[in-house]
Coordinates of C-alpha atoms in Angstrom, one line a residue:
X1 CA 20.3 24.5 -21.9
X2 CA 18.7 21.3 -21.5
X3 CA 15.0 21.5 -22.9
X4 CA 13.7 18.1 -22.1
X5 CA 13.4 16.3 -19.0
X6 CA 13.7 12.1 -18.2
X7 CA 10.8 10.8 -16.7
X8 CA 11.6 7.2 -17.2
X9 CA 12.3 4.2 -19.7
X10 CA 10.3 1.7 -21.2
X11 CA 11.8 -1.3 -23.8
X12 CA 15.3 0.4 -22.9
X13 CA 14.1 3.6 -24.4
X14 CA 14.6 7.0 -22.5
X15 CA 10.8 8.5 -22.3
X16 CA 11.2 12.4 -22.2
X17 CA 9.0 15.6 -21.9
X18 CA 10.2 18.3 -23.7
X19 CA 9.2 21.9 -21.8
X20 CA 6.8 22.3 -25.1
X21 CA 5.1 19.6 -23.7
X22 CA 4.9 21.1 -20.1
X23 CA 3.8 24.4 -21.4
X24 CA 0.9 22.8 -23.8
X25 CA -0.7 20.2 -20.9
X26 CA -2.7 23.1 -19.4
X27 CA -3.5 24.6 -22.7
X28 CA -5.3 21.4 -23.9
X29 CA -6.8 20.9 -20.2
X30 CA -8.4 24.3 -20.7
X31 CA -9.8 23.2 -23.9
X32 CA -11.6 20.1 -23.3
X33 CA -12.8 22.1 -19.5
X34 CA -14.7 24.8 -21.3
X35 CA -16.0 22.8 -24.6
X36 CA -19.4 21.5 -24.2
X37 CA -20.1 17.4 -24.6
X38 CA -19.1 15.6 -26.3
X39 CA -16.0 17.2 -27.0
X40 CA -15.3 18.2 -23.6
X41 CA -16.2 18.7 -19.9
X42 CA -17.7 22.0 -19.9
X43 CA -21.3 21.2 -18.4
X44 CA -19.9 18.8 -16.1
X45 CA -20.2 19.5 -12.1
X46 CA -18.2 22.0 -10.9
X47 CA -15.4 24.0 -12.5
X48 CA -12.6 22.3 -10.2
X49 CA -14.6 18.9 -11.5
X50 CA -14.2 19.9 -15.1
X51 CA -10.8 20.9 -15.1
X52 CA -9.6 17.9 -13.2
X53 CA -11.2 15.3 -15.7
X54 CA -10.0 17.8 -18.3
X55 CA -6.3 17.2 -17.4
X56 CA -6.5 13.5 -16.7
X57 CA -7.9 13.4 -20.3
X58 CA -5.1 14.8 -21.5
X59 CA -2.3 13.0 -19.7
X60 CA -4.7 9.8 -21.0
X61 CA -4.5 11.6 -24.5
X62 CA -0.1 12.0 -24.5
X63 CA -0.4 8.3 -23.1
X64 CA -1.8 7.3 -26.4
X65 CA 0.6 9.2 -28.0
X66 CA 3.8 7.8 -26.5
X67 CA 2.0 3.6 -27.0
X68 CA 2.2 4.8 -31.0
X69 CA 5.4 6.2 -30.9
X70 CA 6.3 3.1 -29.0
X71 CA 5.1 0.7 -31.9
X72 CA 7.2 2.9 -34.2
X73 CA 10.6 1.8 -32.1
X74 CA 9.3 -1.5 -31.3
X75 CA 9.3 -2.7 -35.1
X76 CA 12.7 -0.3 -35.6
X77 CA 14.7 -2.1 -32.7
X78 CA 13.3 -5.8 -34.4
X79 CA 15.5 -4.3 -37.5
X80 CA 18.2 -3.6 -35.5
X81 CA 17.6 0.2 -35.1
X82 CA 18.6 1.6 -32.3
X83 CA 16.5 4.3 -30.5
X84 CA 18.3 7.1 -28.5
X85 CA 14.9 8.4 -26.7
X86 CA 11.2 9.5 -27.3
X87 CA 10.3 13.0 -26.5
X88 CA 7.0 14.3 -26.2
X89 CA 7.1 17.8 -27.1
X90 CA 3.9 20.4 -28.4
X91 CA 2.8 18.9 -31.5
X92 CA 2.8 14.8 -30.2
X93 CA 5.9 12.5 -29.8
X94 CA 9.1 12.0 -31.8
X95 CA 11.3 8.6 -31.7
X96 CA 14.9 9.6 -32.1
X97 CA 16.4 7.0 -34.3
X98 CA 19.6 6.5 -35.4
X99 CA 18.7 5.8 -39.0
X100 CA 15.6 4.8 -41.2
X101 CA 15.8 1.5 -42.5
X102 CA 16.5 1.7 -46.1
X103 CA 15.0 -1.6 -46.7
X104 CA 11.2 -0.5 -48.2
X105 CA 9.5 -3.5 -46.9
X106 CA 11.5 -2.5 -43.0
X107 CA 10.4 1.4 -43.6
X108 CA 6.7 0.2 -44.5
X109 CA 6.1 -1.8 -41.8
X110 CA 8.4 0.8 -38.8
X111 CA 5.9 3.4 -40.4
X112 CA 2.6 1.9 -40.1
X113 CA 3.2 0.8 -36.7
X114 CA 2.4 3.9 -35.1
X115 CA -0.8 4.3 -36.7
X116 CA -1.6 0.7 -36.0
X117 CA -1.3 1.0 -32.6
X118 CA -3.4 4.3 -32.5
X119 CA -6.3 2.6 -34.5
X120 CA -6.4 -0.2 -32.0
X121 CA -6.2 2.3 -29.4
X122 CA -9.1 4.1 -30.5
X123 CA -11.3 0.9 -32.1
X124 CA -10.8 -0.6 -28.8
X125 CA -12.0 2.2 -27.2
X126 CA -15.2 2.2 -29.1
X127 CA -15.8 -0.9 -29.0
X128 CA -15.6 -0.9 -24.9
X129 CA -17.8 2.4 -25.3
X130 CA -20.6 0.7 -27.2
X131 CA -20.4 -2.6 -25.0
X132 CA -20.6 -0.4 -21.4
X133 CA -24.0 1.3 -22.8
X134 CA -25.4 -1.3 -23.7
X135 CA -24.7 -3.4 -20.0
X136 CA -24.6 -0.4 -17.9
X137 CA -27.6 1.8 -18.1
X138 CA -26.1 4.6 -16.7
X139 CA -23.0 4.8 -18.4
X140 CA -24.1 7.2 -20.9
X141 CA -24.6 10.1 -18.2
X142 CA -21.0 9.3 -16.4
X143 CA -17.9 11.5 -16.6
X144 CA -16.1 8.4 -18.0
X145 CA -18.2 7.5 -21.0
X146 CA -17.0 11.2 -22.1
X147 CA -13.7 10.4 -21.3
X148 CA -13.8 7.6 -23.3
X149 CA -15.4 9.0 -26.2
X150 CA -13.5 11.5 -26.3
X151 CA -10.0 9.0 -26.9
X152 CA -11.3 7.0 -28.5
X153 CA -12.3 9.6 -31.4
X154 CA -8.8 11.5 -31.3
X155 CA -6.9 8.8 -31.4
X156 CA -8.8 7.7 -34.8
X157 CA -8.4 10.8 -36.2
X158 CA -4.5 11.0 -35.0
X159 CA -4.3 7.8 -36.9
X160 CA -5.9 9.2 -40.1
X161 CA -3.6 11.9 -39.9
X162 CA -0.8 10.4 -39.7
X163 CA -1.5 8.7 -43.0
X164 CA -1.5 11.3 -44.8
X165 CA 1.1 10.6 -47.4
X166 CA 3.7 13.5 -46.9
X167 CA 6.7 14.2 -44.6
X168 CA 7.2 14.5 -41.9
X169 CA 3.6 12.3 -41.0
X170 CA 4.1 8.6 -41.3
X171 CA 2.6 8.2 -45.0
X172 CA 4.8 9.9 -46.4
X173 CA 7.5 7.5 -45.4
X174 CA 4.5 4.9 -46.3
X175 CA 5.0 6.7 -49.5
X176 CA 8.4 6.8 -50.3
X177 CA 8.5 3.0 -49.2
X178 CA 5.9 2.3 -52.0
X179 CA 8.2 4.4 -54.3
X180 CA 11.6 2.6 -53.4
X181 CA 10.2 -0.7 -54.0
X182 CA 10.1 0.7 -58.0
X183 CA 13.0 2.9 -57.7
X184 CA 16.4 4.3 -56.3
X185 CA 15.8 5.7 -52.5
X186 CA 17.0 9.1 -53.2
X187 CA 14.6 9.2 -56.2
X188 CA 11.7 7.8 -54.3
X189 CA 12.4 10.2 -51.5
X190 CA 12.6 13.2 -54.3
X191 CA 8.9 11.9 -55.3
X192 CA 7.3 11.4 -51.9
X193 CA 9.0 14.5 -51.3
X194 CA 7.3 16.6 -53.8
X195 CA 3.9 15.1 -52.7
X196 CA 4.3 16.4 -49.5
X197 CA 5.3 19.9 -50.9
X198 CA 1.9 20.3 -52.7
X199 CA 0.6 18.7 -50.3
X200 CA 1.5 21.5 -47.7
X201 CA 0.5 24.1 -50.9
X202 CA -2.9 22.9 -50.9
X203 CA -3.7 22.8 -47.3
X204 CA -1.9 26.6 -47.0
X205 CA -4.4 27.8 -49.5
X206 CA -7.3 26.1 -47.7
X207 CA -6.4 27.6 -44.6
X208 CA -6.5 30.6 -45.9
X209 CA -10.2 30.9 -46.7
X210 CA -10.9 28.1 -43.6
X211 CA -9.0 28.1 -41.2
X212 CA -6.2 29.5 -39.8
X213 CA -4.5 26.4 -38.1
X214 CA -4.1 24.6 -41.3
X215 CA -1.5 27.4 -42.5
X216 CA 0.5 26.1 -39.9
X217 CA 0.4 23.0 -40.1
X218 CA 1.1 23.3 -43.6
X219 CA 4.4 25.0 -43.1
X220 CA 5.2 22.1 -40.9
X221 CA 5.0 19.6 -43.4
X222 CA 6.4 21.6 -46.1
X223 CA 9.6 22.3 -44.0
X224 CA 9.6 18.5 -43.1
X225 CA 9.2 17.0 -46.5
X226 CA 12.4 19.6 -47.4
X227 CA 14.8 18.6 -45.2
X228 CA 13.9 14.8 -45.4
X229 CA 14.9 15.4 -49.2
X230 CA 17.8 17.2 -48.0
X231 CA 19.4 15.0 -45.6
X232 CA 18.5 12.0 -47.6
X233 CA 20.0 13.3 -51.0
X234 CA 23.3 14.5 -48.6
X235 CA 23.6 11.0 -46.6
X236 CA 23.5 8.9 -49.9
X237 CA 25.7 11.0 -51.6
X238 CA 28.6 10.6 -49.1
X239 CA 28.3 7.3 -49.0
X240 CA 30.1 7.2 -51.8
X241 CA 33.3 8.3 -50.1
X242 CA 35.6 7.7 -46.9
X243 CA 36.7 10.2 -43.9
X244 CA 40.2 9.7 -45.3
X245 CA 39.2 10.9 -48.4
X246 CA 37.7 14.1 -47.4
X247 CA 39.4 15.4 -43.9
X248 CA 42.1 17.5 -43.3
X249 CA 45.6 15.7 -42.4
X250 CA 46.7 19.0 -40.9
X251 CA 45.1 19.2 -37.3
X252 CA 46.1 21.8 -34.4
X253 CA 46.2 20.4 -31.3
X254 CA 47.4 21.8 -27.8
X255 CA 49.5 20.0 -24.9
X256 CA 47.3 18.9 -21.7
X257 CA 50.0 20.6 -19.2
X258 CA 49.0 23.8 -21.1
X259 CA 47.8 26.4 -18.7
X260 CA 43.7 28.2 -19.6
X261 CA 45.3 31.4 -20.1
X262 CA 48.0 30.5 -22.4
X263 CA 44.7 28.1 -24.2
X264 CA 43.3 31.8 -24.5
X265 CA 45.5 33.5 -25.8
X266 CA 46.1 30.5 -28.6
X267 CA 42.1 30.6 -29.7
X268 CA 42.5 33.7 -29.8
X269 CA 45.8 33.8 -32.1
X270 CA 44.2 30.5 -34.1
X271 CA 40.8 31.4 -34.9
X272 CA 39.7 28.6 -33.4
X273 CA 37.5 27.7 -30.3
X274 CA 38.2 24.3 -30.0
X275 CA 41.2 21.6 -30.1
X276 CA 41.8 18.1 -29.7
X277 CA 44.2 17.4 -26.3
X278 CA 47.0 15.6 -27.7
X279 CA 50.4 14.1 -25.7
X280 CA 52.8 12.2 -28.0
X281 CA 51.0 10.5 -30.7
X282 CA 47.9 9.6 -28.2
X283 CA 44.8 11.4 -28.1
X284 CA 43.8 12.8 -24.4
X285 CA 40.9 15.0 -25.2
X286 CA 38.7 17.3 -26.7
X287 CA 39.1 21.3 -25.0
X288 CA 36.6 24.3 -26.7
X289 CA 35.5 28.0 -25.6
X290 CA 33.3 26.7 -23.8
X291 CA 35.2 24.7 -21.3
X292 CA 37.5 27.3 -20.2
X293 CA 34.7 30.4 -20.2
X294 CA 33.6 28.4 -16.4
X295 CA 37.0 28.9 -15.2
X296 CA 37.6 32.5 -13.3
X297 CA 40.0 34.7 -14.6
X298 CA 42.3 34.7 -11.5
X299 CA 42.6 30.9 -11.7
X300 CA 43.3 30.7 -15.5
X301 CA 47.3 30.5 -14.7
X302 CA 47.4 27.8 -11.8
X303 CA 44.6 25.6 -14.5
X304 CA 45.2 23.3 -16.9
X305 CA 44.1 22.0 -19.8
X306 CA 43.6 18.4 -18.2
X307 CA 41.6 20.0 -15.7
X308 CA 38.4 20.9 -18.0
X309 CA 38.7 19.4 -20.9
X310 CA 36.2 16.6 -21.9
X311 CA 37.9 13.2 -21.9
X312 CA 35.1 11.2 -23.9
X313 CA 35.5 12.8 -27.2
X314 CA 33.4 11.5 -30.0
X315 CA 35.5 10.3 -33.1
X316 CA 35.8 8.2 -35.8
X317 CA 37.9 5.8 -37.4
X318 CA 39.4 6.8 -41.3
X319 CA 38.1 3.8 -43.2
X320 CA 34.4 5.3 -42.1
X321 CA 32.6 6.9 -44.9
X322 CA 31.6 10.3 -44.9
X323 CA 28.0 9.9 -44.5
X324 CA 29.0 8.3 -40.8
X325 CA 30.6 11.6 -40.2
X326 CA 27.4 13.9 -41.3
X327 CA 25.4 11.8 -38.9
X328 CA 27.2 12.3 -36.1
X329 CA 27.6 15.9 -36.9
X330 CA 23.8 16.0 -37.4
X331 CA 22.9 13.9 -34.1
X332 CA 25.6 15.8 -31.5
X333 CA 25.2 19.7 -32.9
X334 CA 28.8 19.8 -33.9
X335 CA 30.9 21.0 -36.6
X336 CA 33.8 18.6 -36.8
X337 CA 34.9 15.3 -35.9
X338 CA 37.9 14.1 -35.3
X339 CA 39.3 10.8 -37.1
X340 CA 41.3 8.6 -34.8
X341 CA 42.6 5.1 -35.6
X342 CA 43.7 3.0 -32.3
X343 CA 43.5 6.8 -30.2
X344 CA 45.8 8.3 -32.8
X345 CA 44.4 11.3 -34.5
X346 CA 44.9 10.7 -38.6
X347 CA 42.4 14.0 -39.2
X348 CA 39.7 16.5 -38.8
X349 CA 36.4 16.7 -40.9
X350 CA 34.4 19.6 -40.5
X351 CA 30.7 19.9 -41.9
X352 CA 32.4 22.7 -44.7
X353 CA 34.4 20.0 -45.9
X354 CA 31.6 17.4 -46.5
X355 CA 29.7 20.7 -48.4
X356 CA 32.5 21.0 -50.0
X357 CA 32.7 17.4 -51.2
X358 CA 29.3 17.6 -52.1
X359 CA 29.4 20.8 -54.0
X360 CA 32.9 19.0 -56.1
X361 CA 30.9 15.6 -56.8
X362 CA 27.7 17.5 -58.1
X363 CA 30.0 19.5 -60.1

């Protein structure tokens, strides 16, 4: 099921709204419509009024949200990064990039970008708040200078926040940048890491006795600053090593003039749910479960493999190295690759075989 819907592109960069997003815009439009000023619209003509300026505010506030996310990319595609899409989903925005520069001084700057851009955001905001009152008289009693003020002071705080110096906010890559300047990346991930963990700890027990919200947002950077340590420790690790050093030579494959019911019966015989389409020594495909569940059972013995299967199949060549294969693993949802040199299959690699490779180098 796709969860997030294109709305447009901007720098070359997919914009998209994830359905967390679509299900949270009323939510905060109800908020600021029955707050009281200045932190909302509550007291403000009608109810229909209030609500309306409410949701502008919002869309205004998700605005701001994307521009910072949008400095983050900016400064990663100066570096060569490339950006697959921004999604804005319940909790802000997220840039979907294909790596973070390992560079510290690259990681600093990509980091602070999105806070930058918030702080001018909201600065400017202030500053054109304090120049309209004192040139327009009236300002001060308008629906606007609310509006304003209102930006103005989340977008410093969203800012702020993101500074704090633990994963999965922006200062905590701030952090481990500062760290890898004095030490090895995984090690300077492994500190900026544990900040983030107590971090989390702290705020947990606060919101205990405080307030309940701060539980979980504590879980959400504990779980962050985890698997940033995780996938960091995993990805520098197999870049020690090449495909052709860790796949499988061995690889099942099935004809494309194969009929969907005889592919049925072979999963079902193999254990397996998915195959690489092979003819000769040239691949033609990729064919899984999934492809054949579509076609009725009454048609399964006049359809062939060519018919479904999915022609672009995502690979790699053997003299990759293994961290190249966890990535594309990570980034499509799968659970094996295929490795292909000049559309010949050399291999499989599955993701048990890079834990496997793992578990035999720490070992």
């Amino acid at each position: 099921m796709n969860t997030s819907l294109k709305i447009g592109s901007i720098m070359g960069i997919p914009i998209k709204l994830h359905i967390t997003f679509l299900l949270i815009l009323p939510v905060f439009a109800l908020v600021f419509a029955t707050n009281p000023q200045p932190y909302g619209f509550a007291d403000v003509g009608s109810a229909a009024e209030s609500y309306v300026l409410s949701l502008l505010t919002t869309i205004l506030l998700f605005a701001c949200i994307l521009l910072h996310e949008l400095g983050h990319s900016y400064v990663a595609k100066s570096y060569g990064v490339e950006i697959r899409d921004i999604t804005l989903l319940l909790f802000g925005g997220v840039s979907s990039m294909e790596e973070i520069p390992r560079d510290p001084s690259q990681e600093f700057k990509m980091a602070f970008a999105g806070p930058l851009v918030s702080l001018i955001i909201g600065f400017g905001l202030l500053a054109l708040h304090l120049v309209a009152i004192s040139f327009i008289p009236s300002y001060s009693n308008t629906s606007i200078y609310l509006m304003v003020g209102i930006l103005a002071s989340i977008n410093i705080v969203l800012a702020l926040f993101n500074l704090i110096p633990a994963f999965p906010m922006d200062g905590g890559r701030l952090l481990r940048a500062w760290y890898a300047k004095r030490m090895s990346y995984v090690k300077a991930t492994h500190y900026a890491a544990y900040f983030g963990k107590m971090f989390a700890f702290i705020m947990g027990v606060i919101g205990l006795f405080w307030n309940p919200w701060l539980i979980l947002i504590a879980f959400f950077v504990y779980i962050g600053a985890s698997e940033e340590d995780k996938s960091t420790t995993v990805t520098v690790s197999l870049e020690k090593y090449k495909v052709s050093d860790v796949m499988s030579k061995e690889v099942v494959s099935v004809a494309p003039e194969m009929t969907v019911e005889d592919l049925s019966h072979f999963m079902f015989e193999n254990k397996h749910l998915g195959y690489p389409v092979i003819k000769g020594n040239s691949l033609k495909g990729i064919v899984t479960f999934t492809d054949i569940r579509n076609v009725l059972p009454h048609e399964r013995y006049a359809t062939l493999v060519s018919d479904v299967m999915t022609k672009d199949v995502i690979s790699l060549p053997s003299n990759s190295n293994a961290a190249e294969a966890f990535k594309i693993m990570t980034v499509n949802n799968i659970g094996r690759v295929l490795v292909t040199d000049n559309d010949t299959v050399k291999g499989i690699v599955s993701r048990t075989d890079l834990m496997r490779l793992l578990m035999l180098a720490n070992e």
